[in-house]
PDB file of C-alpha atoms in Angstrom:
ATOM      1  CA  MET A  12      46.631  76.354 102.326  1.00 65.00           C
ATOM      2  CA  ASN A  13      44.037  79.045 102.697  1.00 82.00           C
ATOM      3  CA  GLY A  14      42.919  81.175  99.757  1.00 83.00           C
ATOM      4  CA  VAL A  15      45.332  84.070 100.279  1.00 85.00           C
ATOM      5  CA  ALA A  16      48.359  81.806 100.712  1.00 82.00           C
ATOM      6  CA  THR A  17      47.414  79.870  97.598  1.00 83.00           C
ATOM      7  CA  TRP A  18      47.022  83.075  95.637  1.00 82.00           C
ATOM      8  CA  LEU A  19      50.336  84.455  96.884  1.00 85.00           C
ATOM      9  CA  TYR A  20      52.566  81.408  96.751  1.00 84.00           C
ATOM     10  CA  ALA A  21      51.101  78.609  94.645  1.00 82.00           C
ATOM     11  CA  GLN A  22      50.285  81.061  91.865  1.00 87.00           C
ATOM     12  CA  GLY A  23      53.511  83.038  92.273  1.00 90.00           C
ATOM     13  CA  HIS A  24      51.913  86.392  93.051  1.00 93.00           C
ATOM     14  CA  ALA A  25      54.171  86.959  96.063  1.00 95.00           C
ATOM     15  CA  ILE A  26      57.034  87.239  93.596  1.00 96.00           C
ATOM     16  CA  ASP A  27      54.983  89.636  91.467  1.00 96.00           C
ATOM     17  CA  VAL A  28      54.618  91.895  94.516  1.00 96.00           C
ATOM     18  CA  ILE A  29      58.376  91.796  95.128  1.00 97.00           C
ATOM     19  CA  LEU A  30      59.082  92.550  91.457  1.00 97.00           C
ATOM     20  CA  GLY A  31      56.757  95.538  91.796  1.00 97.00           C
ATOM     21  CA  VAL A  32      58.792  96.737  94.760  1.00 98.00           C
ATOM     22  CA  LEU A  33      61.941  96.381  92.624  1.00 97.00           C
ATOM     23  CA  LEU A  34      60.315  98.538  89.970  1.00 97.00           C
ATOM     24  CA  VAL A  35      59.502 101.201  92.551  1.00 98.00           C
ATOM     25  CA  GLU A  36      63.117 101.011  93.746  1.00 98.00           C
ATOM     26  CA  ALA A  37      64.374 101.527  90.179  1.00 97.00           C
ATOM     27  CA  VAL A  38      62.204 104.619  89.780  1.00 97.00           C
ATOM     28  CA  TRP A  39      63.424 105.926  93.134  1.00 98.00           C
ATOM     29  CA  LEU A  40      67.077 105.364  92.207  1.00 97.00           C
ATOM     30  CA  VAL A  41      66.701 107.170  88.886  1.00 98.00           C
ATOM     31  CA  ARG A  42      64.409 109.978  89.925  1.00 97.00           C
ATOM     32  CA  TRP A  43      65.515 110.865  93.438  1.00 97.00           C
ATOM     33  CA  ARG A  44      69.029 109.458  93.705  1.00 97.00           C
ATOM     34  CA  ASN A  45      70.004 110.616  90.194  1.00 96.00           C
ATOM     35  CA  TRP A  46      71.322 107.247  89.055  1.00 95.00           C
ATOM     36  CA  PRO A  47      71.627 106.748  85.317  1.00 94.00           C
ATOM     37  CA  PRO A  48      68.803 104.432  84.196  1.00 96.00           C
ATOM     38  CA  GLY A  49      71.285 101.857  82.894  1.00 94.00           C
ATOM     39  CA  ALA A  50      73.034 101.704  86.259  1.00 95.00           C
ATOM     40  CA  ALA A  51      69.738 101.166  88.063  1.00 96.00           C
ATOM     41  CA  VAL A  52      68.778  98.362  85.683  1.00 96.00           C
ATOM     42  CA  LEU A  53      72.184  96.693  86.036  1.00 96.00           C
ATOM     43  CA  CYS A  54      71.918  96.913  89.821  1.00 96.00           C
ATOM     44  CA  LEU A  55      68.474  95.333  90.012  1.00 97.00           C
ATOM     45  CA  LEU A  56      68.577  92.885  87.098  1.00 97.00           C
ATOM     46  CA  PRO A  57      70.391  90.006  88.862  1.00 97.00           C
ATOM     47  CA  GLY A  58      67.884  90.045  91.717  1.00 97.00           C
ATOM     48  CA  ALA A  59      64.972  90.223  89.300  1.00 98.00           C
ATOM     49  CA  ALA A  60      66.315  87.184  87.426  1.00 98.00           C
ATOM     50  CA  LEU A  61      66.597  85.236  90.678  1.00 98.00           C
ATOM     51  CA  LEU A  62      63.054  86.224  91.593  1.00 98.00           C
ATOM     52  CA  LEU A  63      61.829  85.014  88.215  1.00 97.00           C
ATOM     53  CA  ALA A  64      63.529  81.676  88.877  1.00 97.00           C
ATOM     54  CA  VAL A  65      61.704  81.390  92.201  1.00 96.00           C
ATOM     55  CA  ARG A  66      58.429  82.315  90.527  1.00 96.00           C
ATOM     56  CA  ALA A  67      58.961  79.708  87.817  1.00 96.00           C
ATOM     57  CA  ALA A  68      59.589  77.070  90.472  1.00 96.00           C
ATOM     58  CA  LEU A  69      56.571  78.130  92.535  1.00 93.00           C
ATOM     59  CA  ILE A  70      54.152  77.868  89.642  1.00 93.00           C
ATOM     60  CA  GLY A  71      55.574  74.553  88.502  1.00 94.00           C
ATOM     61  CA  LEU A  72      57.228  75.463  85.226  1.00 96.00           C
ATOM     62  CA  ALA A  73      59.607  72.938  83.729  1.00 97.00           C
ATOM     63  CA  TRP A  74      63.116  72.958  85.178  1.00 97.00           C
ATOM     64  CA  PRO A  75      64.746  74.508  82.063  1.00 98.00           C
ATOM     65  CA  TRP A  76      62.850  77.746  82.737  1.00 97.00           C
ATOM     66  CA  VAL A  77      64.099  77.834  86.328  1.00 97.00           C
ATOM     67  CA  ALA A  78      67.630  77.069  85.142  1.00 98.00           C
ATOM     68  CA  LEU A  79      67.457  79.745  82.444  1.00 98.00           C
ATOM     69  CA  ALA A  80      66.489  82.459  84.909  1.00 97.00           C
ATOM     70  CA  LEU A  81      69.220  81.324  87.299  1.00 97.00           C
ATOM     71  CA  ALA A  82      71.784  81.245  84.501  1.00 97.00           C
ATOM     72  CA  LEU A  83      70.860  84.753  83.350  1.00 97.00           C
ATOM     73  CA  SER A  84      71.347  86.194  86.827  1.00 97.00           C
ATOM     74  CA  PHE A  85      75.103  85.493  86.871  1.00 97.00           C
ATOM     75  CA  PRO A  86      76.118  87.430  83.733  1.00 97.00           C
ATOM     76  CA  ALA A  87      73.830  90.250  84.867  1.00 97.00           C
ATOM     77  CA  HIS A  88      75.631  90.257  88.214  1.00 97.00           C
ATOM     78  CA  LEU A  89      79.026  90.306  86.496  1.00 97.00           C
ATOM     79  CA  ALA A  90      77.944  93.221  84.289  1.00 96.00           C
ATOM     80  CA  ASP A  91      76.827  95.130  87.386  1.00 95.00           C
ATOM     81  CA  VAL A  92      80.107  94.474  89.201  1.00 95.00           C
ATOM     82  CA  MET A  93      82.153  95.475  86.146  1.00 95.00           C
ATOM     83  CA  SER A  94      80.210  98.718  85.680  1.00 92.00           C
ATOM     84  CA  ARG A  95      80.617  99.613  89.352  1.00 91.00           C
ATOM     85  CA  THR A  96      84.340  98.879  89.163  1.00 92.00           C
ATOM     86  CA  ARG A  97      84.706 101.154  86.123  1.00 90.00           C
ATOM     87  CA  ARG A  98      82.775 103.977  87.822  1.00 83.00           C
ATOM     88  CA  ALA A  99      84.775 103.668  91.034  1.00 83.00           C
ATOM     89  CA  GLY A 100      88.190 103.517  89.489  1.00 75.00           C
TER      90      GLY A 100
END
């Protein structure tokens, strides 16, 4: 791998960039789309947890850390779906 690819992938910084984009999206949703902050967090949290699992795997953390991030994404997803269902109905 060349230096940039190593920096981005082997050290997990590609995921850091994507998490930064998620943060910008959260600000956009709250500020310009008038979403409540809690709704924006619930919407983006499952994806952020999955990204953290990928980052943990990329940098070689022990499997329990990868599993923990994966496991946290599902209840976050369920909370998002339940909140959207309550708002819609």
